[in-house]
Short mmCIF file of C-alpha atoms and ligand atoms in Angstrom, two decimals:
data_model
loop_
_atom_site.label_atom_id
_atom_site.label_comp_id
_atom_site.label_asym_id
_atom_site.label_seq_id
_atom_site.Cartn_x
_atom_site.Cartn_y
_atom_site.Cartn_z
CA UNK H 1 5.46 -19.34 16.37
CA UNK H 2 6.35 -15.87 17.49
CA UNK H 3 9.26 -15.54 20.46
CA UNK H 4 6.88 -14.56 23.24
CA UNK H 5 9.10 -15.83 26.19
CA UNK H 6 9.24 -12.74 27.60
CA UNK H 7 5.42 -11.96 26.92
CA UNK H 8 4.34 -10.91 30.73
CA UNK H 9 2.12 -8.20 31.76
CA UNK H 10 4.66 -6.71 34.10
CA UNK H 11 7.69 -5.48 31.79
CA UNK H 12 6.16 -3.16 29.42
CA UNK H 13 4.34 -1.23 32.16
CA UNK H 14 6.73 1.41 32.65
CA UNK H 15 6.43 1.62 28.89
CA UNK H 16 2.78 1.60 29.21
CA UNK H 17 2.74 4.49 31.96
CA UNK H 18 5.41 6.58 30.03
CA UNK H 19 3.56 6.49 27.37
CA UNK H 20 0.16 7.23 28.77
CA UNK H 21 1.74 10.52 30.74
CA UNK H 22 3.20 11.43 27.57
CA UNK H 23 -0.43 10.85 25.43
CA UNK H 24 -2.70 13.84 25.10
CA UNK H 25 -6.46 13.96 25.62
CA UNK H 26 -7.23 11.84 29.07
CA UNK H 27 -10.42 11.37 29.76
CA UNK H 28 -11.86 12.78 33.33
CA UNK H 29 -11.68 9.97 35.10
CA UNK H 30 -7.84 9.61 34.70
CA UNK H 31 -7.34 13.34 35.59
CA UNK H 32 -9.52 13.06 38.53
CA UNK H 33 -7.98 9.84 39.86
CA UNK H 34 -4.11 12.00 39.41
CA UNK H 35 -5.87 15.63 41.15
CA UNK H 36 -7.19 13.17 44.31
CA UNK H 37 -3.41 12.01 44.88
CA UNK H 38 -1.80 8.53 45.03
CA UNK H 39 -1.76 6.34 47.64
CA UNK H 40 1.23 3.98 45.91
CA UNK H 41 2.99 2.33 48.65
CA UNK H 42 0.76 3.04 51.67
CA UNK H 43 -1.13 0.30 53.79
CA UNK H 44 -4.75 1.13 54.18
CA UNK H 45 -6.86 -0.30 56.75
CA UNK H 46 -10.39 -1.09 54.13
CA UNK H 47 -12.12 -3.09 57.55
CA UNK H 48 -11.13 -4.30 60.55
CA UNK H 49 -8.27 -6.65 60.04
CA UNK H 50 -8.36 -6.09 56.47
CA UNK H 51 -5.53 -4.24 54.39
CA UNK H 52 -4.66 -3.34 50.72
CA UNK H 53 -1.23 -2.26 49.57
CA UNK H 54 -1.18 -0.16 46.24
CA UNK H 55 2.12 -1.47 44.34
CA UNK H 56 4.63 1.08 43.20
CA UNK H 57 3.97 0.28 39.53
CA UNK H 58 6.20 3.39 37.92
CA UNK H 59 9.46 2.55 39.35
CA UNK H 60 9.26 -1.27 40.52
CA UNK H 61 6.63 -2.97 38.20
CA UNK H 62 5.21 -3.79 41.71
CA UNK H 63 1.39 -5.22 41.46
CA UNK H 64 -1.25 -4.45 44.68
CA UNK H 65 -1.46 -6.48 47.39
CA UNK H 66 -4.04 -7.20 50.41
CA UNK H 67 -3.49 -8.87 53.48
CA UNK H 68 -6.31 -10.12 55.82
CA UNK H 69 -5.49 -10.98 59.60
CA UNK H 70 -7.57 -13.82 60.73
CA UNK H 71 -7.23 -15.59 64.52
CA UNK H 72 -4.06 -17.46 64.01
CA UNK H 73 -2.81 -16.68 60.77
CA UNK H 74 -2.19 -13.48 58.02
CA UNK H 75 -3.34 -14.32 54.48
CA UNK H 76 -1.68 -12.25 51.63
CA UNK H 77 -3.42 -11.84 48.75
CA UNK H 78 -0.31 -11.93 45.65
CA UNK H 79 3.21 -12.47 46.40
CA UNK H 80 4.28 -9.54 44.20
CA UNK H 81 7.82 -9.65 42.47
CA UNK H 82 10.69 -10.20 45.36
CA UNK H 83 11.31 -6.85 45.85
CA UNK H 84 7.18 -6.07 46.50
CA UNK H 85 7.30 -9.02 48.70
CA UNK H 86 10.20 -7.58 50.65
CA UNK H 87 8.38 -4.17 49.98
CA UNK H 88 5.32 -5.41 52.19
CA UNK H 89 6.70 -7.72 54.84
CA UNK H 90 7.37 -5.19 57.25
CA UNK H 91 4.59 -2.90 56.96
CA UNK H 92 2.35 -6.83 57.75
CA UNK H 93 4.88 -7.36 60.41
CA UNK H 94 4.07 -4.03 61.98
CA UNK H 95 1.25 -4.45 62.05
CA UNK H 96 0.32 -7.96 63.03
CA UNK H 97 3.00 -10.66 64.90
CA UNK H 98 0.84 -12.92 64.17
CA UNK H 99 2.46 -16.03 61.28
CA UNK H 100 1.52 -15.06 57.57
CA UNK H 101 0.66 -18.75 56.48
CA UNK H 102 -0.34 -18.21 53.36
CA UNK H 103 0.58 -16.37 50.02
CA UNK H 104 -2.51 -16.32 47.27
CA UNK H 105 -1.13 -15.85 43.55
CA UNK H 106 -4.15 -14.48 42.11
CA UNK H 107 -1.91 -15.68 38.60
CA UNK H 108 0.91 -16.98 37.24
CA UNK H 109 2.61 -13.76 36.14
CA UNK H 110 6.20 -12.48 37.53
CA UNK H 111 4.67 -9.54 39.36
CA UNK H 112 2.25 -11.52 41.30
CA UNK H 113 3.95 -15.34 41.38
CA UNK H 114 7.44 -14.70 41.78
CA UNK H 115 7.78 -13.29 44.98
CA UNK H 116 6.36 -16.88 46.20
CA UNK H 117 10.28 -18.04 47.44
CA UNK H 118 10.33 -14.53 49.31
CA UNK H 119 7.33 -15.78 51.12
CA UNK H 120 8.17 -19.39 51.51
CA UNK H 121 11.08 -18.09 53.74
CA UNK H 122 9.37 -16.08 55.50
CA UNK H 123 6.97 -19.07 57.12
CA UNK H 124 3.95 -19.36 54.43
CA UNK H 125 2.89 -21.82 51.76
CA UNK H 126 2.00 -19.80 48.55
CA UNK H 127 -1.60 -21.14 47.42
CA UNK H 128 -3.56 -20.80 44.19
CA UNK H 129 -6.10 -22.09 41.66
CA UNK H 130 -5.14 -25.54 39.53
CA UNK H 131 -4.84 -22.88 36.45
CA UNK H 132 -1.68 -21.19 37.56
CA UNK H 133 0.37 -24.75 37.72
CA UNK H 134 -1.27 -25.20 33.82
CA UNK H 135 -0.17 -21.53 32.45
CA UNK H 136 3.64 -21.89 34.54
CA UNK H 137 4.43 -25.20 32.63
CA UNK H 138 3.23 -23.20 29.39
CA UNK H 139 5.28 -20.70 30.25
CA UNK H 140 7.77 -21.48 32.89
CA UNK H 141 9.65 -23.77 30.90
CA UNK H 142 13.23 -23.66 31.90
CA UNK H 143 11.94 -25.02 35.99
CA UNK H 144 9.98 -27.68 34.28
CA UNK H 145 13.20 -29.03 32.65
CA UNK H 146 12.53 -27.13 29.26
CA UNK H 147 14.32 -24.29 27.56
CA UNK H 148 14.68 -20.95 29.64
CA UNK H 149 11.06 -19.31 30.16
CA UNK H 150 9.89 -16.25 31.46
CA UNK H 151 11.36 -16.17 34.83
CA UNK H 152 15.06 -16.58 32.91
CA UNK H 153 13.88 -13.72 31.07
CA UNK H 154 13.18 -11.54 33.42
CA UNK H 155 16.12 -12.61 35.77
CA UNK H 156 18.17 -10.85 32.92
CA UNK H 157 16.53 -7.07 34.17
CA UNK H 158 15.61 -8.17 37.73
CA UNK H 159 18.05 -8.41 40.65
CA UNK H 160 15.49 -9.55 42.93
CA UNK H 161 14.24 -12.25 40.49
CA UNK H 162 17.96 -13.17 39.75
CA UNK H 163 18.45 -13.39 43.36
CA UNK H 164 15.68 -15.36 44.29
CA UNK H 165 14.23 -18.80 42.20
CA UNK H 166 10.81 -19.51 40.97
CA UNK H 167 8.53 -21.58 43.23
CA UNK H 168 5.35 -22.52 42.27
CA UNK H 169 2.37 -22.37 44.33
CA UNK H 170 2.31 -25.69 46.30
CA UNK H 171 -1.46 -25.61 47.58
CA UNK H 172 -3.92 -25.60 44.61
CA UNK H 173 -7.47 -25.98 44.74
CA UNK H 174 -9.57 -26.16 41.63
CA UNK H 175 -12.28 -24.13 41.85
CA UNK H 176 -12.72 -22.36 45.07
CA UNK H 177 -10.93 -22.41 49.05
CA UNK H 178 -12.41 -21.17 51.69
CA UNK H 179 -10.19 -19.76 54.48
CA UNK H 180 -12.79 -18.92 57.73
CA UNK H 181 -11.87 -18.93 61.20
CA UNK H 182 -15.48 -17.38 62.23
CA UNK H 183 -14.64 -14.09 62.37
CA UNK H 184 -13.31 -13.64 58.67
CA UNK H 185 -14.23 -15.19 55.53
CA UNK H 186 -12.16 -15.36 52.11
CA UNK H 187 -13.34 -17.05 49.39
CA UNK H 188 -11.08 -17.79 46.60
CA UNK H 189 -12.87 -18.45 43.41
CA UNK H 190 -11.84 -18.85 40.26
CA UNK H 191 -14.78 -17.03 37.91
CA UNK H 192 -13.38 -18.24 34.22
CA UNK H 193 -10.45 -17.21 32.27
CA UNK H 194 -10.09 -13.56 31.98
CA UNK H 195 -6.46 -11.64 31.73
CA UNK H 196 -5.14 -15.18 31.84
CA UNK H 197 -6.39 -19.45 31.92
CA UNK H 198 -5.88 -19.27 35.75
CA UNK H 199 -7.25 -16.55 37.15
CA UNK H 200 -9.12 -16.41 40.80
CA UNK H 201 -9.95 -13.41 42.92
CA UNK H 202 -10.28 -13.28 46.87
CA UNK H 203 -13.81 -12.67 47.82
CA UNK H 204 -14.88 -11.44 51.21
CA UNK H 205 -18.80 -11.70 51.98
CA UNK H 206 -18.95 -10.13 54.49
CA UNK H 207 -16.95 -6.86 54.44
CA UNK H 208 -17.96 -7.42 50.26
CA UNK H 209 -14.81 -6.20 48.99
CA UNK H 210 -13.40 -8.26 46.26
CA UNK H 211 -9.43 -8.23 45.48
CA UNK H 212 -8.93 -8.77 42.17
CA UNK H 213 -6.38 -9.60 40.58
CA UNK H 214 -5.66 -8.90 37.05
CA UNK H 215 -9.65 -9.77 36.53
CA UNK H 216 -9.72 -6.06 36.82
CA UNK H 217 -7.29 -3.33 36.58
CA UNK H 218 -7.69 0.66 37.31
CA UNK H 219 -5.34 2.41 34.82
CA UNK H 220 -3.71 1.56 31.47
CA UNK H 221 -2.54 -1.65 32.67
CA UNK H 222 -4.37 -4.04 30.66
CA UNK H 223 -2.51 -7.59 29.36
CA UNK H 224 -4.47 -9.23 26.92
CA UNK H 225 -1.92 -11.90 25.24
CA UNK H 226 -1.78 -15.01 27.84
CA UNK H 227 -6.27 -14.62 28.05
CA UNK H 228 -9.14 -14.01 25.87
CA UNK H 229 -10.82 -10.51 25.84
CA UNK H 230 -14.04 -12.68 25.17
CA UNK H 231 -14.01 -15.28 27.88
CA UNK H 232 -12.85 -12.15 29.85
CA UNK H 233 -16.12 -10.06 29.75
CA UNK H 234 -17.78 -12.90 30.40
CA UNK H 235 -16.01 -13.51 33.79
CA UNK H 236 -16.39 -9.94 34.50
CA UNK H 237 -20.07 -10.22 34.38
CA UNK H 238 -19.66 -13.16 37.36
CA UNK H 239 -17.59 -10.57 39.55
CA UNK H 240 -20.14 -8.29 39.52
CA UNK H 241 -23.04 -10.46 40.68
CA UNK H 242 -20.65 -10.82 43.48
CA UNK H 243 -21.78 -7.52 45.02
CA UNK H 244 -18.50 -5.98 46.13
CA UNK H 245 -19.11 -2.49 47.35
CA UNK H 246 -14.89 -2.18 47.40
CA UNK H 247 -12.94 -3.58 44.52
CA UNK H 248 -9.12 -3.80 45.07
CA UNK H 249 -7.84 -3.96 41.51
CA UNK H 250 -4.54 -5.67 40.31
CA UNK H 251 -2.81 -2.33 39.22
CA UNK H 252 -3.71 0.99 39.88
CA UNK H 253 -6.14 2.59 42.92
CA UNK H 254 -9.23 0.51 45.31
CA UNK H 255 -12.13 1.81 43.47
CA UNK H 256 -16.08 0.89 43.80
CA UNK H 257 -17.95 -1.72 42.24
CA UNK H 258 -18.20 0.71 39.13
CA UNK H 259 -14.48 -0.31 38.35
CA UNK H 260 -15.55 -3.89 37.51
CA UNK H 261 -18.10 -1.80 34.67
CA UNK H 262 -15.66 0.39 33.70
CA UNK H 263 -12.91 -2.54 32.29
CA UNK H 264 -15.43 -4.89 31.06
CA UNK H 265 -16.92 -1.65 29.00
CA UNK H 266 -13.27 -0.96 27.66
CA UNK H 267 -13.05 -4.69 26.75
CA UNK H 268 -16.34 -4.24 25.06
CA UNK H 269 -15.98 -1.30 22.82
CA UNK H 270 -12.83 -3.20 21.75
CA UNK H 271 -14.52 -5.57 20.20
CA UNK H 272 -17.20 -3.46 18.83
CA UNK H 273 -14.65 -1.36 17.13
CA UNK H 274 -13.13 -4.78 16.10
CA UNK H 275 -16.26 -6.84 15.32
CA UNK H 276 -17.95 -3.49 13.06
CA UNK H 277 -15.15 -3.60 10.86
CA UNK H 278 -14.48 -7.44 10.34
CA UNK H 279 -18.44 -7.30 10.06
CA UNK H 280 -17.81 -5.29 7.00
CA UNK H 281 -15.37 -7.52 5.41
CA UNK H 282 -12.40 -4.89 6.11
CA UNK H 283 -9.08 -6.72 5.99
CA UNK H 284 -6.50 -7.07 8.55
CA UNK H 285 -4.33 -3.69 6.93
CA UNK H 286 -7.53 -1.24 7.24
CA UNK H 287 -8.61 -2.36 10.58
CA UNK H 288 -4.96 -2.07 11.70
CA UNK H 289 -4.82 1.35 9.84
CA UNK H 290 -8.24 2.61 11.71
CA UNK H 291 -6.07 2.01 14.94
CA UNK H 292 -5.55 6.37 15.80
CA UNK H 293 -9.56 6.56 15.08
CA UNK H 294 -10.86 3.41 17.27
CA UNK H 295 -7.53 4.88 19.58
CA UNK H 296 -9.86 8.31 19.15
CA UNK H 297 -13.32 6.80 19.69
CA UNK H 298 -12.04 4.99 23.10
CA UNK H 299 -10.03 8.28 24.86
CA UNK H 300 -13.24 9.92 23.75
CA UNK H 301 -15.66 8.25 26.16
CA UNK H 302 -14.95 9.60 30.35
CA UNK H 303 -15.76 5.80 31.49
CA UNK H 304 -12.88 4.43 29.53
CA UNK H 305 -10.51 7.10 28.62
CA UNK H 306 -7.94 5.74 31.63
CA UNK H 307 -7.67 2.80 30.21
CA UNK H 308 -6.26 3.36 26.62
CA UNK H 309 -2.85 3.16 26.65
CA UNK H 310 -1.21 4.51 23.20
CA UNK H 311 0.73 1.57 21.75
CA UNK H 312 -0.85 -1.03 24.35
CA UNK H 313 -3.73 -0.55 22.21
CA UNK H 314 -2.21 -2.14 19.37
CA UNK H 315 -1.83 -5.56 20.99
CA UNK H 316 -5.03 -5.26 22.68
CA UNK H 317 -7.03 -4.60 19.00
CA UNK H 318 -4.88 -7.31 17.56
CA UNK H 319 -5.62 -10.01 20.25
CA UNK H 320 -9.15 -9.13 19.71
CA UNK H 321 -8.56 -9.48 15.96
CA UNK H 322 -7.25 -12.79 16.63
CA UNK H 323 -9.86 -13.72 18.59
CA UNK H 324 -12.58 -12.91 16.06
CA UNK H 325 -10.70 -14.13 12.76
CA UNK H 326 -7.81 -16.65 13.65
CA UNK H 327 -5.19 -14.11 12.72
CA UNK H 328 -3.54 -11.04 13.81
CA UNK H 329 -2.13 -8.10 12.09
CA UNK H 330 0.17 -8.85 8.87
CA UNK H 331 3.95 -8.84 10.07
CA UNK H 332 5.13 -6.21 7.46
CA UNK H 333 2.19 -3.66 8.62
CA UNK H 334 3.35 -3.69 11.88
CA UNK H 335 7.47 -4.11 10.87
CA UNK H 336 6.37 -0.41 9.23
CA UNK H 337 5.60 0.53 12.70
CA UNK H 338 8.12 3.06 14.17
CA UNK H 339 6.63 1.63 17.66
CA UNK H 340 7.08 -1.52 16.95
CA UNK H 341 10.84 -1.50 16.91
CA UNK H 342 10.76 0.73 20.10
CA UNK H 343 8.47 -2.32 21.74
CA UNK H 344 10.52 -4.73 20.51
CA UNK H 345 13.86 -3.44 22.66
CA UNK H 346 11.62 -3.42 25.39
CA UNK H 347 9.87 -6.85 24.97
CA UNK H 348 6.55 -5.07 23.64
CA UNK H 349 2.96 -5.90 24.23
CA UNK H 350 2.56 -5.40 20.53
CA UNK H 351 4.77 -8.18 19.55
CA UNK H 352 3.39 -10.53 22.83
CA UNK H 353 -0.26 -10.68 21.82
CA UNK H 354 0.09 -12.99 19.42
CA UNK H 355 2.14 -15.38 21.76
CA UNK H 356 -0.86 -16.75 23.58
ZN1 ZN G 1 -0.78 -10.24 35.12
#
């Protein structure tokens, strides 16, 4: 087995975004998402009683966050890393004194999941779908009395994590929870395994804005090693019949309902570029050396240009390898990879595909 310990989505993402700023040739929709201005770190009001946080992913790894105020009680939707947690407490504070009872992990990763103690202390019971308990004792072996997992990991570059301790969500449900108090409804749902086995989103009828999670991303933030890219567009394909009109990604800006298109086309024209080769018997070294012209063919098209990340790609077009043949890339192609040994300081996404 490969060391994937540290495989998370959150700790290459500097990485990622360094190396997307740095990458020539964005498509439109990138440049016209960086000319309309950022809203990282800012509390917007989507409906009455109904917030979403953009997470300050550049300098704190931070994921989004949404917060919904019902009679008696705030929901938050992801408890962020600590320091996000601690990042959005006051701005919920401000704005309601109402009790924040409960903290949704829309998944098991440190950027969503381990700001759960910060909450805890703070009065609310972090809640989330049977799946997230399943990938944490895959993962999270050093609280479930194995060797040091992830969170020991990343307590090692942290503070915040090293500060705090992991706590695992403590009301599960598993397939959907309803919170409604007759004014507001959220429905949590889990739609299928998509950027990991325990995915759910937070669905609200009737404002029809969907929060995300990792299901869908808006930027070069894509994680494919603890999911399946198949299962994935599969699951996308039940968020949409949702109907969301506002879509609240897991990283990167709120978008439209076209967001939900935009990833599950990226995910697609992975495989295609994939699947077209494998189709023509091509082994595992030319596919991997065809990565700069699939790398090409993806910037090339407006839709999906923001999501190709220069190196992520690599792990990306290997997990979808995997997925198709049962293997990924040889080791000595990619030991011949000046990136790789670059990712590998920096606990790549190249070397964590092939941990899941
Ligand atoms: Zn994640």
């Amino acid at each position: 087995m490969r060391y994937d310990r540290s495989a998370m989505c959150d700790i290459s993402r500097r990485n990622l975004l360094l190396a997307t700023a740095a990458a020539t040739g964005l498509g439109g929709a990138a440049k016209t998402q960086a000319a309309a201005g950022s809203a990282v770190d800012q509390a917007v009001s989507l409906a009455t009683d109904v917030y979403f946080h953009e997470g300050n992913i550049s300098e704190h790894e931070h994921c989004n966050n949404g917060w919904i105020i019902f009679k008696d009680f705030v929901l938050v939707i992801d408890a962020n890393f600590p320091s996000g947690a601690l990042t959005i407490l006051p701005k919920i504070r401000a704005i309601s004194p109402k009790p924040i009872r409960f903290a949704f992990d829309t998944h098991h990763h440190g950027d969503h999941a381990y700001g759960n103690q910060v909450w805890v202390e703070n009065g609310a019971t972090p809640v989330a779908h049977t799946g997230v308990i399943e990938e944490m004792k895959r993962y999270e072996t050093g609280y479930y009395g194995g060797a040091p997992g992830r969170w020991e990991d990343t307590a090692k570059t942290r503070p915040d994590v090293a500060a705090s301790h992991l706590t695992p969500p403590s009301v599960l449900f598993p397939k959907e929870l309803y919170f409604d108090d007759g004014v507001h409804r959220v429905e949590l749902l889990h739609l299928g395994v998509a950027h990991t086995h325990g995915d759910a989103v937070a669905w609200l009828p009737k404002e029809r804005i969907l929060f995300s999670g990792d299901t869908c991303v808006n930027g070069p933030y894509n994680f494919v090693g603890d999911g399946n890219v198949e299962k994935w567009i599969a699951t996308l394909d039940m968020a949409k019949k949702l109907g969301a009109t506002v879509v609240c990604p897991g990283h990167g800006p709120k978008s439209e309902a076209a967001v939900l298109d935009d990833q599950q086309t990226f995910f697609r024209q992975l495989r295609e570029s994939v699947g077209k080769r494998v189709n023509a018997k091509k082994s595992a070294k030319e596919v991997y050396a065809a990565i700069p012209q699939i790398r090409e063919e993806l910037t090339s098209q407006p839709q999906i240009a923001r999501y190709v990340d220069k190196d992520g790609i690599i792990a990306q077009l290997e997990k979808v390898y995997l997925e198709m043949t049962g293997h990924g890339f040889p080791d000595e192609l990619k030991a011949s990879h000046s990136a790789r040994a670059r990712h590998r300081r920096s606990h790549s996404l190249e070397a964590l595909a092939l941990g899941a």
